[in-house]
CSV table of C-alpha atoms and ligand atoms in Angstrom, one decimal:
chain,number,residue,atom,x,y,z
A,24,MET,CA,-6.4,7.2,-8.7
A,25,LYS,CA,-4.2,9.6,-10.5
A,26,ASN,CA,-6.1,12.7,-11.7
A,27,ARG,CA,-9.4,11.0,-10.9
A,28,SER,CA,-12.1,12.8,-8.9
A,29,LEU,CA,-13.4,11.2,-5.7
A,30,VAL,CA,-17.1,11.9,-5.7
A,31,SER,CA,-18.6,8.6,-4.3
A,32,ILE,CA,-16.9,5.9,-2.2
A,33,GLU,CA,-17.9,3.6,-5.1
A,34,ASP,CA,-15.3,5.4,-7.2
A,35,TYR,CA,-12.7,3.4,-5.3
A,36,SER,CA,-12.3,-0.4,-5.5
A,37,LYS,CA,-11.5,-2.4,-2.4
A,38,GLU,CA,-7.8,-2.5,-3.4
A,39,GLU,CA,-7.8,1.3,-3.8
A,40,ILE,CA,-9.4,1.8,-0.4
A,41,LEU,CA,-6.8,-0.5,1.2
A,42,ARG,CA,-4.0,1.5,-0.6
A,43,ILE,CA,-5.4,4.8,0.9
A,44,LEU,CA,-5.4,3.2,4.4
A,45,GLU,CA,-1.8,2.0,3.9
A,46,LEU,CA,-0.8,5.5,2.8
A,47,SER,CA,-2.6,7.0,5.8
A,48,GLU,CA,-0.4,5.0,8.1
A,49,TYR,CA,2.6,6.3,6.2
A,50,PHE,CA,1.5,9.9,6.7
A,51,GLU,CA,0.7,9.3,10.3
A,52,ASN,CA,4.3,8.4,10.8
A,53,ASN,CA,5.7,11.0,8.3
A,54,GLN,CA,3.4,14.0,8.6
A,55,ASN,CA,5.5,16.8,7.1
A,56,GLN,CA,6.4,15.9,3.5
A,57,LYS,CA,7.0,18.6,1.0
A,58,LEU,CA,5.3,16.8,-1.8
A,59,LEU,CA,2.8,19.5,-2.8
A,60,GLU,CA,5.3,22.4,-3.4
A,61,ASN,CA,4.0,24.5,-6.4
A,62,LYS,CA,0.5,22.9,-6.1
A,63,VAL,CA,-2.6,24.9,-5.2
A,64,VAL,CA,-5.7,23.3,-3.7
A,65,ALA,CA,-9.0,25.1,-3.8
A,66,MET,CA,-11.5,24.6,-0.9
A,67,LEU,CA,-15.0,25.6,-1.9
A,68,PHE,CA,-17.4,25.2,1.1
A,69,TYR,CA,-21.0,26.1,0.3
A,70,GLU,CA,-22.0,24.6,3.7
A,71,PRO,CA,-20.4,25.0,7.2
A,72,SER,CA,-17.6,22.7,8.3
A,73,THR,CA,-14.9,22.5,11.0
A,74,ARG,CA,-13.2,19.2,10.6
A,75,THR,CA,-13.4,18.5,6.9
A,76,ARG,CA,-12.2,21.9,5.8
A,77,LEU,CA,-9.6,22.4,8.5
A,78,SER,CA,-8.2,18.9,8.2
A,79,PHE,CA,-7.9,19.3,4.4
A,80,GLU,CA,-6.1,22.6,5.0
A,81,SER,CA,-3.9,21.0,7.5
A,82,ALA,CA,-3.1,18.1,5.1
A,83,VAL,CA,-2.2,20.5,2.3
A,84,ASN,CA,-0.1,22.6,4.6
A,85,ARG,CA,1.8,19.6,6.0
A,86,LEU,CA,2.4,18.5,2.4
A,87,GLY,CA,3.9,22.0,1.5
A,88,GLY,CA,1.1,23.1,-0.8
A,89,ARG,CA,-1.1,26.2,-0.8
A,90,VAL,CA,-4.8,26.7,-0.2
A,91,ILE,CA,-7.3,29.1,-1.8
A,92,GLY,CA,-11.1,29.2,-1.6
A,93,PHE,CA,-14.0,30.2,0.5
A,94,SER,CA,-15.7,28.9,3.6
A,95,ASP,CA,-18.8,31.0,3.0
A,96,ALA,CA,-20.3,31.1,-0.5
A,97,GLY,CA,-21.9,34.4,0.5
A,98,SER,CA,-18.5,36.1,0.3
A,99,SER,CA,-18.0,34.8,-3.3
A,100,SER,CA,-19.7,35.7,-6.6
A,101,VAL,CA,-22.2,32.9,-5.9
A,102,SER,CA,-24.0,35.7,-3.9
A,103,LYS,CA,-24.4,37.6,-7.2
A,104,GLY,CA,-26.0,34.6,-8.9
A,105,GLU,CA,-23.0,32.9,-10.4
A,106,SER,CA,-23.8,29.3,-11.4
A,107,LEU,CA,-21.9,26.3,-10.0
A,108,LYS,CA,-20.7,25.5,-13.5
A,109,ASP,CA,-19.1,28.9,-14.0
A,110,THR,CA,-17.6,28.9,-10.5
A,111,ILE,CA,-16.0,25.5,-11.0
A,112,GLN,CA,-14.8,26.3,-14.5
A,113,THR,CA,-13.1,29.4,-13.2
A,114,VAL,CA,-11.6,27.9,-10.0
A,115,SER,CA,-10.3,25.0,-11.9
A,116,LYS,CA,-8.1,27.5,-13.9
A,117,TYR,CA,-6.6,28.6,-10.6
A,118,SER,CA,-5.9,25.3,-8.9
A,119,ASP,CA,-4.6,21.7,-9.3
A,120,LEU,CA,-7.4,20.1,-7.2
A,121,ILE,CA,-10.8,21.2,-5.9
A,122,VAL,CA,-12.3,20.1,-2.6
A,123,MET,CA,-16.0,21.0,-2.5
A,124,ARG,CA,-18.9,20.7,0.0
A,125,HIS,CA,-22.3,21.6,-1.3
A,126,PRO,CA,-25.9,21.2,0.0
A,127,LEU,CA,-27.2,19.6,-3.2
A,128,GLU,CA,-27.0,15.8,-3.8
A,129,GLY,CA,-25.2,15.3,-7.1
A,130,ALA,CA,-23.4,18.7,-7.0
A,131,ALA,CA,-20.0,17.1,-6.6
A,132,ARG,CA,-20.6,14.7,-9.6
A,133,PHE,CA,-21.7,17.7,-11.7
A,134,ALA,CA,-18.6,19.7,-10.6
A,135,SER,CA,-16.3,16.8,-11.5
A,136,GLU,CA,-17.8,16.8,-15.0
A,137,VAL,CA,-17.2,20.5,-15.7
A,138,SER,CA,-13.8,20.9,-13.9
A,139,ASP,CA,-10.4,20.9,-15.6
A,140,VAL,CA,-8.9,19.4,-12.4
A,141,PRO,CA,-10.0,16.5,-10.1
A,142,VAL,CA,-12.8,17.2,-7.6
A,143,ILE,CA,-13.0,15.7,-4.1
A,144,ASN,CA,-16.5,15.5,-2.7
A,145,ALA,CA,-16.4,16.9,0.9
A,146,GLY,CA,-20.1,16.2,1.4
A,147,ASP,CA,-23.0,16.7,-1.0
A,148,GLY,CA,-26.4,17.0,0.8
A,149,ALA,CA,-27.6,13.8,2.3
A,150,ASN,CA,-25.8,11.8,-0.4
A,151,GLN,CA,-22.1,10.9,0.3
A,152,HIS,CA,-19.0,12.0,2.3
A,153,PRO,CA,-16.3,9.6,0.9
A,154,THR,CA,-13.3,11.2,2.6
A,155,GLN,CA,-15.0,10.9,6.0
A,156,THR,CA,-15.6,7.2,5.1
A,157,LEU,CA,-11.9,6.6,4.4
A,158,LEU,CA,-10.9,8.2,7.8
A,159,ASP,CA,-13.6,6.1,9.5
A,160,LEU,CA,-12.2,3.0,7.9
A,161,TYR,CA,-8.7,3.9,9.0
A,162,SER,CA,-10.0,4.5,12.5
A,163,ILE,CA,-11.8,1.1,12.5
A,164,LEU,CA,-8.7,-0.7,11.2
A,165,LYS,CA,-6.5,1.0,13.8
A,166,THR,CA,-8.7,0.1,16.7
A,167,GLN,CA,-9.9,-3.4,15.7
A,168,GLY,CA,-6.8,-4.6,13.8
A,169,THR,CA,-9.0,-5.7,10.9
A,170,LEU,CA,-11.9,-4.5,8.8
A,171,ASN,CA,-13.3,-8.0,8.4
A,172,ASP,CA,-16.3,-9.6,10.0
A,173,LEU,CA,-17.2,-6.8,12.4
A,174,ASN,CA,-20.5,-6.1,14.1
A,175,ILE,CA,-21.2,-2.4,13.3
A,176,PHE,CA,-23.9,-0.4,15.1
A,177,LEU,CA,-25.1,2.7,13.2
A,178,VAL,CA,-27.1,4.9,15.4
A,179,GLY,CA,-29.1,8.1,14.9
A,180,ASP,CA,-30.0,9.8,11.6
A,181,LEU,CA,-29.6,7.0,9.1
A,182,LYS,CA,-31.9,8.7,6.6
A,183,TYR,CA,-30.0,12.0,6.1
A,184,GLY,CA,-26.6,11.0,7.5
A,185,ARG,CA,-24.3,11.0,4.4
A,186,THR,CA,-21.4,9.6,6.4
A,187,VAL,CA,-23.5,6.5,7.2
A,188,HIS,CA,-24.4,6.0,3.6
A,189,SER,CA,-20.8,6.1,2.4
A,190,LEU,CA,-19.5,4.0,5.3
A,191,LEU,CA,-22.2,1.3,4.7
A,192,ILE,CA,-21.1,0.9,1.1
A,193,ALA,CA,-17.4,0.8,1.9
A,194,LEU,CA,-17.7,-1.7,4.7
A,195,SER,CA,-19.7,-4.0,2.5
A,196,HIS,CA,-16.3,-5.1,1.0
A,197,PHE,CA,-15.5,-6.6,4.4
A,198,ASN,CA,-18.4,-9.0,5.4
A,199,PRO,CA,-19.9,-6.9,8.2
A,200,VAL,CA,-23.1,-7.4,10.2
A,201,PHE,CA,-25.0,-4.1,10.5
A,202,ASN,CA,-27.3,-3.1,13.3
A,203,PHE,CA,-29.3,0.0,12.4
A,204,ILE,CA,-30.8,1.9,15.3
A,205,ALA,CA,-33.0,4.8,14.3
A,206,HIS,CA,-36.3,6.5,15.0
A,207,PRO,CA,-38.9,5.2,12.5
A,208,ARG,CA,-38.7,8.5,10.6
A,209,LEU,CA,-34.9,8.4,10.3
A,210,GLN,CA,-34.4,4.8,9.2
A,211,ILE,CA,-31.9,3.8,6.6
A,212,PRO,CA,-33.3,4.4,3.1
A,213,ASN,CA,-34.6,1.4,1.1
A,214,GLU,CA,-32.0,1.8,-1.6
A,215,TYR,CA,-29.3,0.9,0.9
A,216,LYS,CA,-31.3,-2.2,2.2
A,217,ILE,CA,-31.7,-3.3,-1.4
A,218,TYR,CA,-27.9,-2.9,-1.9
A,219,LEU,CA,-27.1,-5.0,1.1
A,220,ASN,CA,-29.7,-7.7,0.2
A,221,GLU,CA,-28.1,-8.0,-3.3
A,222,LEU,CA,-24.7,-8.5,-1.7
A,223,GLY,CA,-26.1,-11.0,0.9
A,224,ILE,CA,-24.9,-8.8,3.8
A,225,LYS,CA,-26.8,-9.3,7.1
A,226,TYR,CA,-28.5,-6.3,8.8
A,227,TYR,CA,-31.0,-5.8,11.6
A,228,GLU,CA,-33.2,-2.8,12.3
A,229,HIS,CA,-34.0,-1.7,15.9
A,230,THR,CA,-35.6,1.2,17.7
A,231,GLU,CA,-33.5,0.7,20.9
A,232,PHE,CA,-30.1,-0.7,21.5
A,233,SER,CA,-29.2,-0.9,25.2
A,234,SER,CA,-30.2,-4.6,25.3
A,235,ILE,CA,-27.9,-5.6,22.4
A,236,ILE,CA,-25.0,-3.1,22.9
A,237,SER,CA,-22.8,-5.9,24.2
A,238,LYS,CA,-22.5,-7.4,20.7
A,239,ALA,CA,-21.0,-4.3,19.1
A,240,ASP,CA,-17.4,-4.0,17.8
A,241,ILE,CA,-18.0,-0.4,16.7
A,242,ILE,CA,-20.8,2.0,17.7
A,243,TYR,CA,-21.1,4.7,15.1
A,244,MET,CA,-23.2,7.5,16.6
A,245,THR,CA,-24.6,10.3,14.3
A,246,ARG,CA,-26.2,13.7,14.8
A,247,VAL,CA,-29.8,14.2,13.7
A,248,GLN,CA,-29.3,16.5,10.7
A,249,ARG,CA,-31.4,19.6,11.6
A,250,GLU,CA,-30.5,21.3,8.4
A,251,ARG,CA,-32.2,18.6,6.3
A,252,PHE,CA,-35.6,19.0,8.1
A,253,THR,CA,-38.3,21.2,6.6
A,254,ASP,CA,-40.4,21.1,9.8
A,255,PRO,CA,-38.6,22.3,13.0
A,256,VAL,CA,-41.2,20.8,15.2
A,257,GLU,CA,-40.5,17.4,13.8
A,258,TYR,CA,-36.8,17.9,14.5
A,259,GLU,CA,-37.4,18.9,18.1
A,260,LYS,CA,-39.5,15.7,18.7
A,261,ILE,CA,-36.8,13.4,17.3
A,262,LYS,CA,-33.4,15.0,18.1
A,263,ASP,CA,-32.8,13.5,21.5
A,264,VAL,CA,-34.3,10.0,21.1
A,265,TYR,CA,-30.8,8.3,21.2
A,266,VAL,CA,-28.3,9.6,23.8
A,267,LEU,CA,-25.3,7.3,24.6
A,268,LYS,CA,-24.3,7.5,28.2
A,269,ASN,CA,-21.3,6.1,30.1
A,270,SER,CA,-23.5,3.9,32.2
A,271,MET,CA,-24.6,2.0,29.1
A,272,LEU,CA,-21.1,0.9,28.3
A,273,ASP,CA,-20.4,-1.4,31.3
A,274,ASN,CA,-21.2,-4.7,29.4
A,275,THR,CA,-19.6,-3.7,26.1
A,276,LYS,CA,-16.7,-5.6,24.5
A,277,PRO,CA,-13.3,-4.5,25.9
A,278,ASN,CA,-12.1,-3.6,22.4
A,279,MET,CA,-15.4,-1.9,21.3
A,280,ARG,CA,-14.9,1.7,20.2
A,281,ILE,CA,-17.3,4.6,19.8
A,282,LEU,CA,-17.0,6.6,16.6
A,283,HIS,CA,-18.9,9.8,15.6
A,284,PRO,CA,-18.1,11.9,12.5
A,285,LEU,CA,-18.8,15.0,14.6
A,286,PRO,CA,-20.1,17.6,15.3
A,287,ARG,CA,-21.9,16.2,18.3
A,288,VAL,CA,-25.0,17.8,19.7
A,289,ASN,CA,-26.6,15.7,22.5
A,290,GLU,CA,-26.3,12.2,21.1
A,291,ILE,CA,-23.2,11.3,23.1
A,292,ASP,CA,-23.3,12.5,26.7
A,293,ILE,CA,-20.1,14.3,27.8
A,294,ASP,CA,-19.6,11.7,30.5
A,295,VAL,CA,-18.6,9.2,27.8
A,296,ASP,CA,-15.6,11.4,26.7
A,297,ASP,CA,-13.2,10.1,29.4
A,298,ASN,CA,-14.1,6.5,28.7
A,299,PRO,CA,-11.2,4.7,26.9
A,300,LYS,CA,-13.8,3.4,24.4
A,301,ALA,CA,-14.5,6.9,23.2
A,302,TYR,CA,-12.5,7.4,20.0
A,303,TYR,CA,-14.2,10.3,18.2
A,304,PHE,CA,-11.6,13.0,18.7
A,305,THR,CA,-8.8,10.6,17.7
A,306,GLN,CA,-11.0,9.7,14.7
A,307,ALA,CA,-11.1,13.4,13.7
A,308,LYS,CA,-7.3,13.6,14.0
A,309,ASN,CA,-6.9,10.6,11.7
A,310,GLY,CA,-8.7,12.8,9.1
A,311,VAL,CA,-5.5,14.7,8.4
A,312,TYR,CA,-3.5,11.6,7.6
A,313,THR,CA,-6.2,10.1,5.4
A,314,ARG,CA,-6.7,13.4,3.5
A,315,GLN,CA,-2.9,13.6,3.0
A,316,ALA,CA,-3.2,10.1,1.5
A,317,ILE,CA,-6.1,11.0,-0.7
A,318,ILE,CA,-4.5,14.2,-2.1
A,319,ALA,CA,-1.2,12.4,-2.7
A,320,SER,CA,-2.9,9.6,-4.5
A,321,ILE,CA,-4.9,11.8,-6.8
A,322,LEU,CA,-2.0,14.1,-7.6
A,323,GLU,CA,0.3,11.0,-7.7
A,324,LEU,CA,2.8,12.4,-5.3
A,325,ASN,CA,3.5,9.2,-3.4
B,408,CP,N1,-17.4,15.2,10.0
B,408,CP,C1,-17.6,16.4,9.4
B,408,CP,O1,-17.9,16.4,8.2
B,408,CP,O2,-17.5,17.4,10.2
B,408,CP,P1,-17.6,19.0,9.7
B,408,CP,O3,-19.0,19.2,9.3
B,408,CP,O4,-17.1,19.8,10.9
B,408,CP,O5,-16.7,19.1,8.5
């Protein structure tokens, strides 16, 4: 992983993924390590973020490094028309590592090709969000004790939800069964179904899930991605089709856990938050440890 960009979860083998999870546990137990002294990490966020940006910043701070960057491209020379290539070539002269979120699919790959330093994809359009996937896997492993042979329910915006796309690919190393629950207009894209078919991984598609929820080991809820819709009327029609309520959880497995990459809009009722099966805020906390592990691996500090 040394000096390699992390653009897609496919950039990491199963063994490398497991190594990141092992290191995440180390950082959970040893949070403040001065491994990044004299290192500068650039955070370039062309799209809004709370968890990804702040957990990366927290990770760098806990490792003793320094952060530069922008959380609003409008305050940078991007607003004067500077290209992504020129921005990355410049920032890579000021930093040891770049973390970038961008609305265009493929932007992170392009940035990694023109950068002097490794690039971490913090989300590129509807494509991938690999660091979210690694913290999701860490959360699944912590709650289930294994990543193998789990029944995973993916609910909501499976078309535009980049966290779903990355997670599906990563979990495919571990013999899952997937249940996809989505409105017909937000179903999982065909390319992912072809991918699963080629690997012989079982999946089922549904438009409702209350009758099958008792089978789930993990329910991974997602927000309908308003920013990817060109027609606001279509978004309004679809946005509240799936709302998880506490009353739906009575017959679920004792060890089932509810994950959500967050932010939440309406898709998980707040009456779920006090249920011990709700894990999404701890999941967000796990992001700091996992991002410490990713940074340490890329800069070979561990
Ligand atoms: N999960 C996630 O990417 O959240 P943010 O958009 O707040 O970074």
